[in-house]
One Martini backbone bead per residue (centre of mass of N, CA, C, O) as a GRO file, in nm:
protein
  251
    1MET     BB    1   3.856   6.316   1.412
    2ILE     BB    2   3.963   6.099   1.607
    3GLN     BB    3   4.266   6.189   1.612
    4LYS     BB    4   4.241   6.447   1.793
    5TRP     BB    5   4.238   6.287   2.072
    6PHE     BB    6   4.562   6.186   2.018
    7SER     BB    7   4.751   6.429   1.917
    8ARG     BB    8   4.746   6.598   2.212
    9LYS     BB    9   4.908   6.416   2.377
   10LYS     BB   10   5.054   6.424   2.722
   11LYS     BB   11   5.230   6.279   2.945
   12ILE     BB   12   5.203   6.322   3.296
   13ILE     BB   13   5.453   6.359   3.546
   14ALA     BB   14   5.487   6.345   3.865
   15ASP     BB   15   5.661   6.589   4.070
   16GLU     BB   16   5.823   6.809   4.284
   17ASN     BB   17   5.775   7.052   4.051
   18SER     BB   18   5.487   7.038   4.051
   19THR     BB   19   5.185   7.146   4.052
   20PRO     BB   20   4.963   7.149   4.276
   21VAL     BB   21   4.695   6.929   4.373
   22SER     BB   22   4.377   6.844   4.447
   23SER     BB   23   4.271   6.517   4.554
   24GLN     BB   24   3.994   6.627   4.663
   25LEU     BB   25   3.684   6.546   4.633
   26LYS     BB   26   3.348   6.667   4.694
   27VAL     BB   27   3.211   6.484   4.460
   28ASP     BB   28   2.990   6.209   4.421
   29LEU     BB   29   2.818   6.044   4.121
   30HIS     BB   30   2.870   5.722   4.206
   31SER     BB   31   2.633   5.500   4.362
   32HIS     BB   32   2.507   5.232   4.613
   33LEU     BB   33   2.312   5.329   4.900
   34ILE     BB   34   2.040   5.215   4.863
   35PRO     BB   35   1.877   4.979   5.020
   36GLY     BB   36   1.760   4.685   4.840
   37ILE     BB   37   1.751   4.780   4.503
   38ASP     BB   38   2.030   4.642   4.449
   39ASP     BB   39   2.389   4.560   4.441
   40GLY     BB   40   2.433   4.708   4.693
   41SER     BB   41   2.324   4.784   4.960
   42LYS     BB   42   2.166   4.569   5.218
   43SER     BB   43   2.159   4.803   5.444
   44MET     BB   44   2.136   5.068   5.652
   45GLU     BB   45   2.392   5.011   5.807
   46GLU     BB   46   2.574   5.001   5.559
   47SER     BB   47   2.509   5.282   5.450
   48VAL     BB   48   2.617   5.440   5.694
   49GLU     BB   49   2.907   5.338   5.671
   50MET     BB   50   2.954   5.454   5.387
   51LEU     BB   51   2.898   5.750   5.447
   52ARG     BB   52   3.118   5.781   5.662
   53ALA     BB   53   3.354   5.702   5.476
   54LEU     BB   54   3.316   5.932   5.271
   55LYS     BB   55   3.344   6.160   5.473
   56ASN     BB   56   3.638   6.076   5.568
   57LEU     BB   57   3.752   6.139   5.267
   58GLY     BB   58   3.596   6.444   5.206
   59TYR     BB   59   3.319   6.437   5.134
   60GLU     BB   60   3.015   6.651   5.077
   61LYS     BB   61   2.889   6.488   4.824
   62VAL     BB   62   2.623   6.264   4.715
   63ILE     BB   63   2.529   6.072   4.418
   64THR     BB   64   2.303   5.839   4.399
   65THR     BB   65   2.288   5.535   4.158
   66PRO     BB   66   2.071   5.339   4.077
   67HIS     BB   67   1.964   5.083   3.915
   68VAL     BB   68   1.832   5.057   3.570
   69MET     BB   69   1.673   4.741   3.473
   70ALA     BB   70   1.471   4.535   3.307
   71ASP     BB   71   1.595   4.237   3.421
   72ALA     BB   72   1.640   4.350   3.746
   73TYR     BB   73   1.606   4.694   3.797
   74ARG     BB   74   1.286   4.848   3.822
   75ASN     BB   75   1.335   5.140   3.917
   76SER     BB   76   1.166   5.390   4.017
   77THR     BB   77   1.155   5.714   4.079
   78GLN     BB   78   0.998   5.685   4.345
   79VAL     BB   79   1.176   5.473   4.485
   80ILE     BB   80   1.432   5.644   4.486
   81ARG     BB   81   1.323   5.893   4.640
   82GLU     BB   82   1.236   5.739   4.892
   83GLY     BB   83   1.517   5.625   4.956
   84LEU     BB   84   1.654   5.896   4.996
   85GLU     BB   85   1.493   5.993   5.246
   86ILE     BB   86   1.578   5.759   5.428
   87LEU     BB   87   1.881   5.813   5.408
   88ARG     BB   88   1.880   6.099   5.519
   89ASP     BB   89   1.760   6.030   5.795
   90ALA     BB   90   1.989   5.842   5.884
   91ALA     BB   91   2.217   6.052   5.867
   92LYS     BB   92   2.096   6.248   6.070
   93ARG     BB   93   2.087   6.055   6.317
   94GLU     BB   94   2.420   6.013   6.276
   95SER     BB   95   2.561   6.291   6.210
   96ILE     BB   96   2.595   6.312   5.887
   97GLU     BB   97   2.765   6.561   5.705
   98LEU     BB   98   2.589   6.505   5.408
   99GLN     BB   99   2.515   6.547   5.091
  100ILE     BB  100   2.212   6.403   4.945
  101ASP     BB  101   2.155   6.249   4.633
  102CYS     BB  102   1.988   6.169   4.313
  103ALA     BB  103   1.980   5.920   4.060
  104ALA     BB  104   2.083   5.718   3.775
  105GLU     BB  105   2.164   5.390   3.633
  106TYR     BB  106   2.138   5.322   3.298
  107TYR     BB  107   2.048   5.080   3.099
  108MET     BB  108   2.094   4.992   2.762
  109ASP     BB  109   1.755   4.969   2.697
  110GLU     BB  110   1.414   4.960   2.677
  111GLU     BB  111   1.374   5.122   2.939
  112LEU     BB  112   1.519   5.376   2.854
  113THR     BB  113   1.350   5.441   2.606
  114LEU     BB  114   1.082   5.465   2.758
  115ARG     BB  115   1.171   5.696   2.955
  116LEU     BB  116   1.235   5.900   2.741
  117GLU     BB  117   0.948   5.918   2.621
  118LYS     BB  118   0.823   6.004   2.916
  119GLY     BB  119   1.030   6.181   3.091
  120ASP     BB  120   1.169   5.950   3.304
  121ILE     BB  121   1.438   6.113   3.451
  122LEU     BB  122   1.744   6.077   3.645
  123ALA     BB  123   1.957   6.334   3.655
  124ILE     BB  124   2.253   6.481   3.682
  125GLY     BB  125   2.172   6.792   3.756
  126GLY     BB  126   1.955   6.767   3.516
  127GLU     BB  127   2.178   6.670   3.268
  128TYR     BB  128   2.313   6.386   3.331
  129LEU     BB  129   2.309   6.069   3.173
  130LEU     BB  130   2.354   5.776   3.329
  131PHE     BB  131   2.525   5.501   3.164
  132GLU     BB  132   2.511   5.156   3.055
  133THR     BB  133   2.646   4.846   2.951
  134SER     BB  134   2.751   4.586   2.847
  135TYR     BB  135   3.059   4.425   2.899
  136TYR     BB  136   3.054   4.230   2.614
  137SER     BB  137   2.833   4.410   2.442
  138LYS     BB  138   2.752   4.627   2.206
  139PRO     BB  139   2.507   4.802   2.115
  140LEU     BB  140   2.364   4.835   1.804
  141ASN     BB  141   2.206   5.120   1.911
  142PHE     BB  142   2.397   5.326   2.041
  143GLU     BB  143   2.381   5.586   1.863
  144GLU     BB  144   2.075   5.624   1.869
  145ILE     BB  145   2.053   5.666   2.180
  146ILE     BB  146   2.231   5.909   2.198
  147PHE     BB  147   2.045   6.088   2.028
  148GLU     BB  148   1.800   6.064   2.215
  149ILE     BB  149   1.924   6.191   2.463
  150GLN     BB  150   1.986   6.463   2.325
  151ALA     BB  151   1.694   6.527   2.223
  152LYS     BB  152   1.602   6.549   2.543
  153GLY     BB  153   1.852   6.735   2.678
  154TYR     BB  154   2.091   6.540   2.731
  155LYS     BB  155   2.392   6.419   2.870
  156PRO     BB  156   2.597   6.168   2.793
  157LEU     BB  157   2.705   5.931   3.059
  158LEU     BB  158   2.959   5.707   3.082
  159ALA     BB  159   3.010   5.440   3.261
  160HIS     BB  160   3.298   5.290   3.291
  161PRO     BB  161   3.466   5.254   3.005
  162GLU     BB  162   3.718   5.076   3.102
  163ARG     BB  163   3.529   4.794   3.157
  164TYR     BB  164   3.484   4.716   2.862
  165ARG     BB  165   3.544   4.421   2.685
  166TYR     BB  166   3.466   4.519   2.380
  167ILE     BB  167   3.719   4.683   2.381
  168GLN     BB  168   3.975   4.668   2.119
  169ASP     BB  169   3.996   4.988   2.011
  170PRO     BB  170   4.033   5.248   2.201
  171LYS     BB  171   4.089   5.490   2.020
  172LYS     BB  172   3.854   5.450   1.823
  173GLU     BB  173   3.609   5.402   2.021
  174PHE     BB  174   3.644   5.646   2.210
  175GLY     BB  175   3.657   5.858   1.986
  176ARG     BB  176   3.371   5.814   1.879
  177MET     BB  177   3.220   5.886   2.137
  178LYS     BB  178   3.325   6.176   2.148
  179GLU     BB  179   3.203   6.265   1.879
  180LEU     BB  180   2.902   6.216   1.998
  181GLY     BB  181   2.913   6.346   2.308
  182VAL     BB  182   3.047   6.169   2.522
  183TYR     BB  183   3.077   6.118   2.850
  184PHE     BB  184   3.321   6.041   3.113
  185GLN     BB  185   3.319   5.788   3.382
  186LEU     BB  186   3.544   5.704   3.616
  187ASP     BB  187   3.667   5.451   3.806
  188ILE     BB  188   3.893   5.491   4.045
  189ASN     BB  189   3.970   5.181   4.105
  190SER     BB  190   4.094   5.118   3.825
  191LEU     BB  191   4.381   5.238   3.885
  192GLY     BB  192   4.430   4.985   4.109
  193GLY     BB  193   4.299   4.702   3.982
  194HIS     BB  194   4.006   4.615   4.082
  195TYR     BB  195   3.906   4.531   3.760
  196GLY     BB  196   4.172   4.490   3.628
  197LYS     BB  197   4.393   4.526   3.368
  198GLN     BB  198   4.221   4.643   3.141
  199ALA     BB  199   4.098   4.872   3.307
  200MET     BB  200   4.368   4.999   3.389
  201ASP     BB  201   4.474   5.056   3.103
  202ASN     BB  202   4.231   5.229   3.007
  203ALA     BB  203   4.256   5.442   3.226
  204GLY     BB  204   4.535   5.540   3.137
  205LEU     BB  205   4.455   5.626   2.853
  206LEU     BB  206   4.230   5.827   2.923
  207SER     BB  207   4.415   6.007   3.086
  208GLU     BB  208   4.636   6.071   2.876
  209TYR     BB  209   4.395   6.176   2.659
  210ARG     BB  210   4.183   6.359   2.804
  211MET     BB  211   3.872   6.195   2.850
  212ILE     BB  212   3.796   6.282   3.138
  213ASP     BB  213   3.515   6.417   3.336
  214PHE     BB  214   3.458   6.192   3.558
  215LEU     BB  215   3.436   6.072   3.900
  216GLY     BB  216   3.389   5.746   4.064
  217SER     BB  217   3.326   5.509   4.308
  218ASP     BB  218   3.107   5.284   4.277
  219ALA     BB  219   2.976   5.214   4.548
  220HIS     BB  220   2.866   4.895   4.711
  221ASN     BB  221   3.089   4.903   4.943
  222LYS     BB  222   3.326   4.947   5.188
  223ARG     BB  223   3.567   4.818   5.044
  224GLN     BB  224   3.574   5.020   4.804
  225ILE     BB  225   3.630   5.268   4.981
  226SER     BB  226   3.901   5.171   5.098
  227PHE     BB  227   4.045   5.158   4.820
  228LEU     BB  228   4.045   5.459   4.755
  229GLU     BB  229   4.264   5.554   4.955
  230LYS     BB  230   4.498   5.428   4.791
  231VAL     BB  231   4.454   5.572   4.517
  232PHE     BB  232   4.489   5.872   4.617
  233LEU     BB  233   4.819   5.803   4.652
  234ASP     BB  234   4.854   5.767   4.356
  235SER     BB  235   5.007   5.876   4.068
  236SER     BB  236   4.772   5.817   3.868
  237TYR     BB  237   4.577   6.015   4.005
  238VAL     BB  238   4.740   6.273   3.990
  239ASN     BB  239   4.775   6.271   3.682
  240LEU     BB  240   4.478   6.286   3.612
  241LEU     BB  241   4.426   6.568   3.738
  242ARG     BB  242   4.636   6.713   3.551
  243ASN     BB  243   4.513   6.598   3.258
  244ASN     BB  244   4.215   6.672   3.360
  245VAL     BB  245   3.877   6.784   3.344
  246ILE     BB  246   3.706   6.785   3.642
  247LEU     BB  247   3.340   6.816   3.718
  248ASN     BB  248   3.223   6.740   3.998
  249ASP     BB  249   3.232   7.025   4.174
  250GLY     BB  250   2.984   7.150   3.987
  251LEU     BB  251   2.729   6.982   4.125
   0.00000   0.00000   0.00000
């Protein structure tokens, strides 16, 4: 079954005769814009600057996703929703015409399991549960938690699969995740080397094999948003859009 994900690949190279594609996404579904609750924006002033920068890039909607992590950021659903309203008010005062919503980025730990049991989940569009794991070691109960997520009626959406250092056999490991029904959200800046060579190489592989479902800015600061502008002009980004069915704008 794993092989099916790789037998159908054909790397597509953009050229002047290729059918044009729109490089501008309307929806960003991964960012850290609510100030002071995780490792993202540090102040409302910074948040406003980030919102304005995303608007200037052409985004019409952002779904900001604060970390939820047992050992670091135990953000409750209430805290996130209250932060969203404050962020919306600030954007309105600054006349930033951008639709702003929230979900969460859940670390795959005991806190996620607990919230699944309680039915206390902020999913993207009420449907996709955005989650991440350790960058260095895959959880031993990874598959069990994927089944739990699905049993609760959510679609598991893995944040930035290209960035996990524990991936040693990308075809096999990514293929297995796809078999399990995991959706993939790529960090756009990975295409430009922002997170290092391994992440950039894995981003290229995922693009080539048509495994990417969503794209995210994963913006923690304005510098990362500025980097996006460069990546949008790169052929690797254009090829990705040609090669994959990206679902962002349906949210």
